[in-house]
Coordinates of C-alpha atoms in Angstrom, one line a residue:
M1 CA 0.0 0.0 0.0
H2 CA 1.8 3.1 -1.3
K3 CA -0.1 5.6 0.9
A4 CA 0.8 3.6 4.1
R5 CA 4.5 3.8 3.2
E6 CA 4.3 7.5 2.6
V7 CA 2.8 8.0 6.0
L8 CA 5.4 5.8 7.6
K9 CA 8.3 7.9 6.1
H10 CA 6.6 11.3 6.4
Y11 CA 5.8 11.1 10.1
F12 CA 8.0 8.4 11.6
G13 CA 11.0 8.5 9.3
Y14 CA 11.2 4.8 8.4
E15 CA 11.5 3.3 4.9
Q16 CA 10.3 -0.2 5.7
F17 CA 7.5 -1.8 7.8
R18 CA 8.3 -4.5 10.3
E19 CA 6.9 -8.0 10.1
G20 CA 3.1 -8.1 10.2
Q21 CA 2.5 -4.3 10.3
L22 CA 1.5 -3.8 6.7
E23 CA -0.9 -6.7 6.7
L24 CA -2.8 -5.3 9.6
I25 CA -2.7 -1.7 8.3
E26 CA -4.1 -2.9 4.9
A27 CA -6.9 -4.8 6.5
I28 CA -8.0 -1.8 8.6
G29 CA -7.7 0.4 5.5
Q30 CA -10.0 -1.9 3.6
G31 CA -12.6 -1.8 6.4
Q32 CA -11.8 -5.2 7.9
D33 CA -11.5 -5.9 11.6
A34 CA -8.1 -7.1 12.8
L35 CA -6.3 -8.8 15.6
G36 CA -2.5 -8.3 15.9
I37 CA -0.4 -10.4 18.3
M38 CA 3.1 -9.0 18.2
P39 CA 5.9 -9.0 20.8
T40 CA 6.7 -5.8 22.8
G41 CA 8.9 -3.6 20.7
A42 CA 7.5 -5.0 17.4
G43 CA 5.6 -1.8 16.6
K44 CA 2.0 -2.6 17.4
S45 CA 1.0 1.0 17.9
M46 CA 2.0 1.8 14.2
C47 CA -0.7 -0.8 13.2
F48 CA -3.5 1.5 14.3
Q49 CA -1.7 4.9 14.2
I50 CA -0.9 4.8 10.5
P51 CA -4.5 3.7 9.5
A52 CA -5.8 6.5 11.8
L53 CA -3.8 9.0 9.7
M54 CA -5.2 7.5 6.4
L55 CA -8.9 7.3 7.4
D56 CA -11.3 10.2 7.3
G57 CA -12.7 10.2 10.8
I58 CA -11.4 9.9 14.4
T59 CA -9.6 6.9 15.8
L60 CA -10.4 6.0 19.4
V61 CA -7.7 4.0 21.2
I62 CA -8.8 2.1 24.3
S63 CA -5.9 2.0 26.7
P64 CA -5.7 0.7 30.3
L65 CA -3.2 3.0 31.9
I66 CA -2.6 6.8 32.1
S67 CA 1.1 6.3 31.7
L68 CA 0.6 4.4 28.5
M69 CA -1.7 7.1 27.0
T70 CA 0.6 10.0 28.1
D71 CA 3.6 8.3 26.6
Q72 CA 2.0 7.5 23.2
V73 CA 0.3 10.9 22.9
R74 CA 3.5 12.7 23.6
A75 CA 5.3 10.6 21.0
L76 CA 2.7 11.3 18.4
N77 CA 2.8 15.1 19.0
Q78 CA 6.6 14.9 18.7
V79 CA 6.2 13.7 15.1
G80 CA 3.5 16.3 14.2
V81 CA 0.3 14.2 14.8
H82 CA -2.5 15.9 16.7
A83 CA -3.4 13.5 19.5
A84 CA -5.0 13.7 22.9
F85 CA -6.0 11.5 25.9
L86 CA -9.1 11.5 28.0
N87 CA -8.6 10.1 31.5
S88 CA -8.8 10.9 35.2
S89 CA -5.5 12.9 35.1
L90 CA -7.3 15.8 33.5
T91 CA -9.2 18.4 35.5
A92 CA -12.9 18.9 34.6
G93 CA -12.0 22.0 32.7
Q94 CA -9.2 20.3 30.7
Y95 CA -11.5 17.3 30.0
Q96 CA -14.2 19.6 28.6
K97 CA -11.7 21.6 26.6
A98 CA -10.3 18.4 25.1
L99 CA -13.8 17.1 24.1
G100 CA -14.6 20.5 22.6
L101 CA -11.4 20.4 20.4
A102 CA -12.2 16.8 19.5
R103 CA -15.7 17.8 18.3
Q104 CA -14.1 20.4 16.1
G105 CA -11.9 17.7 14.4
R106 CA -8.6 18.9 16.0
Y107 CA -7.5 15.4 16.9
K108 CA -7.0 12.4 14.6
I109 CA -6.2 10.0 17.4
I110 CA -7.8 10.1 20.9
Y111 CA -6.7 7.8 23.7
V112 CA -9.4 6.9 26.2
A113 CA -9.6 4.8 29.4
P114 CA -12.3 2.0 29.1
E115 CA -14.1 3.4 32.2
R116 CA -14.8 6.6 30.2
L117 CA -16.8 4.8 27.6
E118 CA -20.0 4.8 29.7
T119 CA -19.8 8.3 31.1
R120 CA -22.4 10.8 30.0
G121 CA -20.0 13.4 28.7
F122 CA -18.1 11.0 26.6
L123 CA -21.2 9.3 25.2
E124 CA -22.6 12.7 24.2
F125 CA -19.4 13.4 22.3
A126 CA -19.3 10.0 20.6
L127 CA -23.0 10.2 19.6
D128 CA -22.7 13.8 18.2
A129 CA -23.7 13.8 14.6
K130 CA -20.5 15.8 13.7
V131 CA -18.3 13.1 15.2
N132 CA -17.3 10.2 12.9
I133 CA -15.4 7.4 14.7
S134 CA -13.8 5.4 11.9
L135 CA -11.6 3.1 13.9
L136 CA -11.8 1.7 17.4
A137 CA -8.4 0.3 18.4
V138 CA -8.2 -1.8 21.6
D139 CA -4.7 -1.7 22.9
E140 CA -3.5 -4.3 25.4
A141 CA -6.4 -6.4 24.3
H142 CA -5.5 -9.4 26.6
C143 CA -7.1 -7.3 29.4
V144 CA -10.5 -8.4 28.0
S145 CA -9.9 -12.0 29.0
Q146 CA -10.4 -13.4 32.5
W147 CA -7.7 -15.9 31.6
G148 CA -5.2 -13.2 30.7
Q149 CA -2.7 -12.0 33.3
D150 CA -4.0 -8.4 33.4
F151 CA -7.8 -8.9 33.3
R152 CA -9.7 -5.5 33.5
P153 CA -13.5 -5.9 34.0
S154 CA -13.8 -2.4 32.5
Y155 CA -12.7 -3.8 29.1
L156 CA -16.0 -5.7 28.9
K157 CA -17.7 -2.3 28.5
I158 CA -16.2 -1.9 25.0
L159 CA -18.9 -4.1 23.4
D160 CA -21.7 -2.1 25.2
F161 CA -20.2 1.1 23.8
L162 CA -20.0 -0.2 20.3
G163 CA -23.7 -1.3 20.6
R164 CA -24.7 2.3 21.5
L165 CA -23.2 3.8 18.3
P166 CA -25.6 4.3 15.3
Y167 CA -22.9 2.7 13.1
R168 CA -20.1 0.2 13.7
P169 CA -16.5 1.4 13.2
V170 CA -13.7 -0.9 12.2
V171 CA -12.4 -2.6 15.3
G172 CA -8.7 -3.5 15.7
A173 CA -7.3 -5.4 18.8
Y174 CA -3.6 -5.5 19.7
T175 CA -1.6 -7.4 22.3
A176 CA 1.9 -8.7 23.0
T177 CA 1.1 -11.6 25.3
A178 CA -1.7 -13.9 24.3
T179 CA -1.8 -17.7 24.7
P180 CA -4.2 -19.5 22.4
D181 CA -7.0 -19.3 25.1
V182 CA -6.6 -15.6 25.5
R183 CA -6.6 -15.0 21.7
D184 CA -9.9 -16.9 21.4
D185 CA -11.3 -14.8 24.2
I186 CA -10.4 -11.6 22.4
L187 CA -12.0 -12.7 19.2
D188 CA -15.1 -13.8 21.1
I189 CA -15.7 -11.1 23.6
L190 CA -15.0 -8.2 21.2
Q191 CA -17.0 -10.0 18.5
L192 CA -14.5 -9.2 15.8
Q193 CA -16.1 -9.6 12.4
N194 CA -14.2 -11.7 9.8
P195 CA -11.0 -10.4 11.3
K196 CA -7.5 -10.4 9.8
V197 CA -5.5 -12.2 12.5
V198 CA -1.7 -11.7 12.4
T199 CA 0.6 -13.4 14.8
T200 CA 4.2 -12.4 14.0
G201 CA 5.8 -14.6 16.6
F202 CA 6.9 -13.8 20.1
D203 CA 10.7 -13.9 19.6
R204 CA 12.7 -10.8 20.5
K205 CA 16.1 -11.7 18.9
N206 CA 17.9 -8.7 20.4
L207 CA 17.2 -9.8 24.0
F208 CA 19.6 -12.0 26.0
F209 CA 17.9 -14.2 28.6
S210 CA 19.6 -15.5 31.7
V211 CA 18.5 -17.2 35.0
E212 CA 20.8 -17.3 38.0
K213 CA 20.5 -18.7 41.5
P214 CA 23.1 -16.8 43.5
A215 CA 23.8 -17.5 47.1
D216 CA 23.7 -13.8 47.8
K217 CA 21.4 -12.0 45.4
Y218 CA 22.3 -8.5 46.5
Q219 CA 26.0 -9.0 45.9
A220 CA 25.2 -10.6 42.5
L221 CA 23.1 -7.6 41.6
L222 CA 25.8 -5.2 42.8
S223 CA 28.4 -7.0 40.7
Y224 CA 26.1 -6.9 37.7
L225 CA 25.4 -3.2 38.0
H226 CA 29.1 -2.3 38.3
K227 CA 29.8 -4.4 35.2
K228 CA 27.0 -2.6 33.3
E229 CA 28.3 0.8 34.4
A230 CA 31.8 -0.1 33.1
Q231 CA 30.5 -1.5 29.8
A232 CA 27.9 1.3 29.1
P233 CA 28.1 4.3 31.4
G234 CA 24.7 6.0 31.9
C235 CA 22.6 3.2 30.4
S236 CA 19.0 2.7 31.6
G237 CA 17.7 -0.3 33.4
I238 CA 14.7 -1.6 35.4
I239 CA 14.9 -3.9 38.5
Y240 CA 11.6 -5.6 39.4
C241 CA 10.8 -6.8 42.9
L242 CA 7.8 -8.7 44.2
T243 CA 7.1 -6.5 47.2
R244 CA 7.2 -2.8 48.1
K245 CA 9.4 -3.6 51.1
K246 CA 12.1 -5.1 48.8
V247 CA 11.8 -2.1 46.5
E248 CA 12.5 0.3 49.4
E249 CA 15.3 -1.8 50.7
L250 CA 17.1 -2.1 47.3
C251 CA 16.6 1.6 46.5
Y252 CA 18.2 2.6 49.9
R253 CA 21.1 0.3 49.6
L254 CA 21.9 1.1 46.0
R255 CA 21.7 4.8 46.6
E256 CA 24.2 4.3 49.5
E257 CA 26.5 2.5 46.9
G258 CA 26.3 5.6 44.7
F259 CA 24.0 4.3 41.9
S260 CA 21.5 6.7 40.3
V261 CA 18.3 4.9 41.2
T262 CA 14.6 5.8 41.9
R263 CA 11.6 3.7 43.0
Y264 CA 8.0 3.0 42.0
H265 CA 5.2 1.1 43.8
A266 CA 1.6 1.5 44.8
G267 CA 2.5 2.7 48.4
L268 CA 3.9 6.0 47.1
S269 CA 1.8 9.1 46.6
D270 CA 0.5 9.8 43.0
E271 CA 2.8 12.8 42.9
E272 CA 5.9 10.9 43.9
R273 CA 5.2 8.0 41.5
Q274 CA 4.7 10.5 38.7
Q275 CA 7.9 12.4 39.6
N276 CA 10.0 9.2 39.9
Q277 CA 8.6 7.9 36.6
E278 CA 9.6 11.1 34.8
D279 CA 13.0 11.1 36.4
F280 CA 13.6 7.7 34.8
I281 CA 12.1 8.5 31.4
Y282 CA 13.9 11.8 31.2
D283 CA 17.2 10.2 32.1
R284 CA 17.6 12.1 35.4
R285 CA 17.8 8.6 37.0
Q286 CA 19.4 5.6 35.4
V287 CA 17.7 2.7 37.2
M288 CA 14.1 2.2 38.2
I289 CA 13.5 -0.2 41.0
A290 CA 9.8 -1.2 41.0
T291 CA 7.0 -3.6 41.6
N292 CA 5.1 -4.8 38.6
A293 CA 2.9 -1.7 39.0
F294 CA 5.5 0.1 36.9
G295 CA 6.0 0.1 33.3
M296 CA 2.9 -1.2 31.4
G297 CA 3.0 0.9 28.2
I298 CA 6.1 2.8 29.1
D299 CA 7.7 3.3 25.7
K300 CA 11.3 4.2 26.8
S301 CA 13.2 2.7 23.9
D302 CA 16.7 2.6 25.3
V303 CA 16.3 0.4 28.4
R304 CA 19.4 -1.8 28.2
F305 CA 18.7 -4.3 31.0
V306 CA 15.8 -5.6 33.0
V307 CA 16.6 -7.5 36.2
H308 CA 13.9 -9.6 38.0
Y309 CA 15.2 -9.6 41.6
N310 CA 12.4 -12.0 42.3
M311 CA 10.6 -14.5 40.1
P312 CA 7.3 -13.2 38.8
K313 CA 4.0 -15.1 39.0
N314 CA 3.8 -16.2 35.4
M315 CA 5.5 -16.3 32.0
E316 CA 3.1 -13.7 30.6
S317 CA 4.1 -11.1 33.3
Y318 CA 7.7 -12.0 33.0
Y319 CA 7.9 -11.7 29.2
Q320 CA 5.9 -8.4 29.2
E321 CA 8.2 -6.9 31.9
A322 CA 11.4 -8.3 30.4
G323 CA 10.2 -7.0 27.0
R324 CA 10.7 -3.4 28.2
A325 CA 14.3 -3.9 27.5
G326 CA 15.6 -3.1 24.0
R327 CA 12.5 -1.7 22.4
D328 CA 14.7 0.1 19.9
G329 CA 15.9 -3.3 18.6
E330 CA 19.4 -2.9 20.2
P331 CA 21.0 -5.8 22.1
S332 CA 19.7 -5.8 25.7
E333 CA 19.7 -8.1 28.7
C334 CA 17.0 -9.8 30.8
L335 CA 18.3 -11.4 34.0
L336 CA 16.2 -13.3 36.5
Y337 CA 17.4 -14.2 40.0
Y338 CA 15.6 -17.3 41.4
E339 CA 15.2 -18.3 45.0
P340 CA 12.6 -20.8 46.5
R341 CA 10.8 -18.3 48.7
D342 CA 9.7 -16.4 45.5
V343 CA 7.3 -19.4 44.8
R344 CA 5.8 -19.1 48.3
T345 CA 5.3 -15.3 48.0
N346 CA 3.7 -15.6 44.6
R347 CA 1.4 -18.4 45.8
F348 CA 0.3 -16.1 48.7
F349 CA -0.5 -13.4 46.2
I350 CA -2.5 -15.8 44.1
D351 CA -4.5 -17.1 47.1
N352 CA -5.2 -13.5 48.3
N353 CA -5.9 -11.7 45.0
E354 CA -8.5 -9.0 45.8
E355 CA -9.7 -8.8 42.2
N356 CA -10.6 -12.4 42.3
R357 CA -13.0 -11.8 45.2
E358 CA -15.4 -10.1 42.8
L359 CA -15.8 -13.4 40.9
D360 CA -18.3 -16.1 41.8
E361 CA -16.9 -19.0 43.9
Q362 CA -16.7 -21.5 41.0
T363 CA -15.0 -19.1 38.6
R364 CA -12.6 -17.9 41.4
K365 CA -11.5 -21.5 41.9
I366 CA -10.9 -22.0 38.2
V367 CA -8.9 -18.8 37.9
Q368 CA -6.8 -19.7 41.0
E369 CA -6.0 -23.1 39.6
R370 CA -4.9 -21.6 36.3
D371 CA -2.8 -19.0 38.2
R372 CA -1.1 -21.8 40.2
E373 CA -0.4 -23.8 37.0
R374 CA 1.1 -20.6 35.5
L375 CA 3.3 -20.3 38.5
R376 CA 4.5 -23.9 38.1
Q377 CA 5.4 -23.2 34.5
M378 CA 7.3 -20.1 35.6
S379 CA 9.2 -22.2 38.2
F380 CA 10.1 -24.8 35.5
Y381 CA 11.5 -22.0 33.3
C382 CA 13.9 -21.2 36.2
F383 CA 15.2 -24.8 36.2
A384 CA 15.2 -25.4 32.5
S385 CA 18.4 -26.8 31.0
T386 CA 17.3 -26.3 27.4
C387 CA 17.3 -23.0 25.5
L388 CA 15.4 -20.4 27.6
R389 CA 14.2 -18.7 24.4
E390 CA 12.8 -22.0 23.2
Y391 CA 11.0 -22.5 26.6
I392 CA 9.4 -19.0 26.3
L393 CA 8.3 -19.4 22.7
N394 CA 6.9 -22.9 23.3
Y395 CA 4.9 -21.6 26.2
F396 CA 3.1 -19.1 23.9
G397 CA 2.3 -21.8 21.4
E398 CA 5.2 -21.0 19.0
K399 CA 6.9 -24.4 18.6
R400 CA 10.7 -23.9 18.5
S401 CA 13.6 -26.1 19.3
G402 CA 17.3 -25.9 19.2
Y403 CA 20.1 -23.5 20.0
C404 CA 19.5 -19.7 20.0
G405 CA 23.0 -18.7 21.0
N406 CA 21.6 -15.7 23.0
C407 CA 20.6 -17.1 26.4
S408 CA 22.5 -18.3 29.4
N409 CA 21.6 -21.9 28.8
C410 CA 22.8 -21.9 25.2
L411 CA 26.1 -20.4 26.4
T412 CA 26.6 -23.0 29.1
Q413 CA 28.3 -26.3 28.5
Y414 CA 25.8 -29.1 29.3
E415 CA 26.2 -32.8 29.3
E416 CA 23.6 -35.5 29.3
A417 CA 23.5 -37.2 32.7
D418 CA 21.7 -40.3 33.7
I419 CA 19.8 -39.4 36.9
V420 CA 17.9 -42.7 37.3
R421 CA 19.7 -43.5 40.6
E422 CA 19.0 -40.1 42.1
A423 CA 15.4 -40.3 40.9
G424 CA 15.0 -43.6 42.6
C425 CA 16.4 -42.3 45.9
I426 CA 14.1 -39.2 45.7
L427 CA 10.9 -41.3 45.0
S428 CA 11.8 -43.9 47.7
C429 CA 12.5 -41.1 50.2
I430 CA 9.1 -39.5 49.6
Q431 CA 7.3 -42.8 49.8
A432 CA 9.1 -43.9 53.0
N433 CA 8.2 -40.8 54.9
G434 CA 4.5 -41.7 55.1
T435 CA 3.8 -38.0 55.5
S436 CA 4.3 -35.5 52.7
Y437 CA 7.0 -32.8 53.1
G438 CA 8.2 -29.9 51.1
I439 CA 11.3 -29.8 48.8
T440 CA 13.6 -28.4 51.6
M441 CA 12.8 -31.3 53.9
I442 CA 13.4 -33.9 51.2
V443 CA 16.7 -32.3 50.2
D444 CA 17.8 -32.2 53.8
I445 CA 17.0 -35.9 54.3
L446 CA 18.8 -36.9 51.1
R447 CA 21.9 -34.9 52.0
G448 CA 22.0 -36.3 55.6
S449 CA 21.3 -33.0 57.4
K450 CA 22.0 -33.0 61.2
S451 CA 19.5 -30.2 61.9
Q452 CA 17.4 -30.7 65.0
R453 CA 14.2 -30.0 63.0
L454 CA 14.9 -33.1 60.9
L455 CA 16.4 -35.3 63.7
G456 CA 13.5 -34.5 66.0
K457 CA 11.1 -36.0 63.5
G458 CA 13.2 -39.2 63.2
M459 CA 14.0 -38.5 59.5
D460 CA 17.5 -40.0 59.9
K461 CA 15.7 -43.3 60.0
N462 CA 14.5 -42.9 56.4
P463 CA 16.3 -45.5 54.3
E464 CA 17.5 -42.8 51.8
Y465 CA 18.9 -40.6 54.6
G466 CA 22.3 -39.2 53.4
K467 CA 22.3 -41.3 50.2
L468 CA 22.8 -38.2 48.0
S469 CA 25.1 -36.2 50.3
H470 CA 27.6 -35.8 47.5
L471 CA 25.2 -33.5 45.6
S472 CA 24.8 -29.8 46.3
V473 CA 21.5 -28.3 47.4
T474 CA 21.2 -26.5 44.0
R475 CA 21.9 -29.7 42.0
L476 CA 19.4 -31.7 44.0
R477 CA 16.7 -29.0 43.5
Q478 CA 17.5 -29.0 39.8
I479 CA 16.9 -32.8 39.6
I480 CA 13.7 -32.5 41.7
Q481 CA 12.4 -29.8 39.3
E482 CA 13.3 -31.9 36.3
L483 CA 11.4 -34.9 37.8
A484 CA 8.4 -32.6 38.3
M485 CA 8.6 -31.4 34.7
Q486 CA 8.7 -35.0 33.5
E487 CA 5.7 -35.7 35.8
Y488 CA 7.5 -38.3 38.0
L489 CA 6.9 -35.8 40.9
A490 CA 4.1 -33.4 41.6
I491 CA 4.0 -30.3 43.9
S492 CA 0.8 -29.6 45.8
D493 CA -1.0 -26.2 46.0
G494 CA -1.7 -24.4 49.3
D495 CA 0.3 -22.4 51.8
Y496 CA 2.8 -25.2 52.4
P497 CA 3.4 -27.0 49.1
V498 CA 4.6 -30.6 49.4
L499 CA 6.1 -33.2 47.1
Y500 CA 4.3 -36.4 46.2
P501 CA 4.6 -39.0 43.4
G502 CA 3.4 -37.8 40.0
E503 CA 1.4 -39.5 37.3
R504 CA 4.5 -41.3 35.8
A505 CA 5.9 -42.5 39.2
K506 CA 4.1 -45.9 39.0
G507 CA 5.9 -46.7 35.8
F508 CA 9.3 -45.6 37.1
S509 CA 12.1 -48.3 36.9
T510 CA 15.8 -48.2 37.7
D511 CA 16.4 -50.6 34.8
A512 CA 15.9 -47.9 32.2
P513 CA 18.1 -44.7 31.9
L514 CA 16.5 -41.4 32.8
T515 CA 18.5 -38.4 31.4
M516 CA 18.6 -34.7 31.9
K517 CA 21.0 -32.0 30.9
L518 CA 23.4 -30.8 33.7
A519 CA 25.8 -27.9 33.5
K520 CA 29.5 -28.9 33.5
E521 CA 30.5 -25.6 35.0
L522 CA 29.6 -23.9 38.3
E523 CA 26.9 -21.1 38.3
E524 CA 29.4 -18.4 39.3
D525 CA 31.8 -19.5 36.5
R526 CA 29.1 -19.4 34.0
A527 CA 28.0 -15.9 35.0
E528 CA 31.6 -14.6 34.8
N529 CA 32.1 -16.1 31.3
L530 CA 28.9 -14.9 29.7
P531 CA 30.0 -11.4 28.7
R532 CA 33.1 -12.7 27.0
K533 CA 31.1 -15.3 25.0
R534 CA 28.5 -12.9 23.6
K535 CA 29.4 -11.0 20.5
K536 CA 26.3 -8.8 19.8
K537 CA 26.8 -5.1 20.3
T538 CA 24.6 -2.1 20.2
A539 CA 24.8 0.1 17.1
A540 CA 26.6 2.7 19.1
A541 CA 29.2 0.2 20.5
A542 CA 30.1 -0.8 17.0
L543 CA 31.1 2.7 16.0
S544 CA 34.8 3.6 15.4
E545 CA 36.5 5.7 18.1
A546 CA 36.1 8.9 16.0
D547 CA 32.4 8.2 15.3
N548 CA 31.8 7.4 19.0
H549 CA 33.1 10.8 19.9
L550 CA 30.5 12.3 17.5
F551 CA 27.9 10.0 18.9
E552 CA 28.5 11.4 22.4
S553 CA 28.3 14.9 21.0
L554 CA 25.0 14.2 19.4
R555 CA 23.7 12.7 22.6
A556 CA 24.6 15.8 24.5
L557 CA 22.8 17.9 21.9
R558 CA 19.8 15.6 22.2
R559 CA 19.8 16.1 26.0
E560 CA 19.9 19.9 25.5
I561 CA 16.9 19.8 23.1
A562 CA 15.0 17.5 25.4
Q563 CA 15.4 19.9 28.3
E564 CA 14.3 22.8 26.2
E565 CA 11.2 21.0 25.1
N566 CA 10.6 19.1 28.4
V567 CA 10.3 15.8 26.6
P568 CA 12.3 12.5 27.2
P569 CA 15.5 12.4 25.1
Y570 CA 14.5 9.3 23.2
L571 CA 11.5 11.1 21.8
V572 CA 13.9 13.6 20.1
F573 CA 15.8 10.8 18.4
S574 CA 16.6 7.2 19.5
D575 CA 20.2 6.0 20.1
K576 CA 19.8 3.9 16.9
T577 CA 19.0 7.1 14.9
L578 CA 22.0 8.9 16.3
A579 CA 24.3 6.0 15.5
D580 CA 23.0 6.0 11.9
M581 CA 23.8 9.7 11.7
C582 CA 27.3 9.0 12.8
V583 CA 27.7 6.3 10.1
K584 CA 26.0 8.2 7.2
K585 CA 27.2 11.7 8.3
P586 CA 24.5 13.6 6.3
Q587 CA 25.7 17.1 5.0
N588 CA 22.3 18.5 4.1
R589 CA 18.6 18.1 4.8
E590 CA 18.1 15.8 1.8
Q591 CA 20.7 13.4 3.1
M592 CA 19.4 13.7 6.7
L593 CA 16.0 12.3 5.5
E594 CA 17.9 9.1 4.6
V595 CA 18.7 8.5 8.2
S596 CA 16.5 5.9 9.8
G597 CA 14.0 7.6 12.2
V598 CA 14.1 11.0 10.6
G599 CA 10.7 12.1 9.2
E600 CA 9.6 15.4 7.7
Y601 CA 8.4 16.9 11.0
K602 CA 11.6 16.2 12.9
L603 CA 13.6 17.3 9.9
E604 CA 12.1 20.7 10.2
K605 CA 12.5 20.9 13.9
Y606 CA 16.0 19.5 14.4
A607 CA 17.9 19.0 11.2
D608 CA 19.9 22.3 11.2
R609 CA 21.2 21.8 14.8
F610 CA 22.3 18.2 14.2
L611 CA 23.8 18.9 10.8
A612 CA 25.9 21.7 12.5
Y613 CA 27.3 19.2 15.0
I614 CA 28.0 16.6 12.3
H615 CA 29.8 19.2 10.2
Q616 CA 31.9 20.2 13.2
G617 CA 32.7 16.5 13.8
K618 CA 34.1 16.1 10.2
K619 CA 36.6 18.9 10.7

């Protein structure tokens, strides 16, 4: 579609569409409903923003969070597109003024919270004869499904709103994390009509995935942050924690160490959360330490690492949060620290989820069971010995096998080991106890612990007591998790999960080999070796010494402009665009338009200042 390519270049400065974008744009342009399932950073927003600029009427974008709307509206205005948002952050006067301008046709794209769809003022606007809504775009569409990880009951009001309109606009739905069940829910609940469904795949090739189980998580994190600071001074990162308490603790300790950090969680005032978020987005603070309340829809493109200090509750949440790294396509890292207590904390959150209390008893039990199963799958990821990327993609229904070369498991030397003897000891130990116990107790029995807790229960009388004392706690836990994945063991639900024989335990025999992959090297050796083994570099890191000097000059100019305009630096130009300027060294406006990420609007605003710096750099 020639018009779509013109819009892409004129406003956004790109020559080519990414995978799946043009298919969705063409479908919307031809009046067909659409569902786009694309990973974070794949350019979902373009799939409704570009049709919005091609269609005659207004595009309404349903969005779940104020931060998401603010970020995208600010980015659109930066490239010369008139856009606005309608949500609770506006005063009554600002809201009425925005509606008035919208009636006059000032805005091509309006972001609106789903709760607003049923308010009197908004309905009067939508039903006004002068207003033509040509496209209804549902962003974060997985929120419509009870089986999704971010279910929002307010999303169910979208269909009621459509029913009130005297006509039906084209409907597009977009999400990054949708299992087959959630995809079917989106199609069903939104009643998409003969939709064009595009799933581009969930792989983010630029992201490096790693799982570590350090004895001292804080020291491991400290070492990692010092390494990042040495490799890429001033780079941005996010550290996710499960609890507010842990966010506060880490923020205090890392500040004491001299790191530029800030914090975000639901216990802070709205004003402080907003300020801290802006400090991070505007590069006044390098690292954000946060609970999962932070980040949904934050479009900061230059986040170079995401560390999960605690294991999240499911793969959907993990992949969405980890996906905030490297949205500009540049190599970035996703590191997860695992410890057993994370499982217990997540199980507590699942069992005490306030949102589930609104559901009827039967539905609540079903949702809880699904959440517990998701937690089990998340735990299995942390103990996987196969490719981590393969595990993630297979979870989302994208069958993949083999070596990716860009995850900690693929860069670790593994060997096939026969664990049939160890498996026999573990199953025999569990059966001999007569009473079920958790993993910690089973590990202590097998390693011959002398703890009073164990001896007081007479566990030293178990026939398997001390039989696996040669194995480390970590290795034994790996084997137990492998047996659970292969269904020789099962782990109960509840506040105190216990081990018991799984479905395949009856058929277990020591006469046949049972293999799993075990690392040849120690965890700390592996972590130390990873940076040397990986070869991928950011576009900026690949520049020559002279070009790198120019790159830093252009970054300084970008900061100056961002402060003048009170916008985040990445909204002026991304690092990738600056690196392309350093390589192409445009000498005039015509050549500047050939730089990826430079469109007509930004050319007029910024070209002369950047060209002057590039000209100085050539002297």
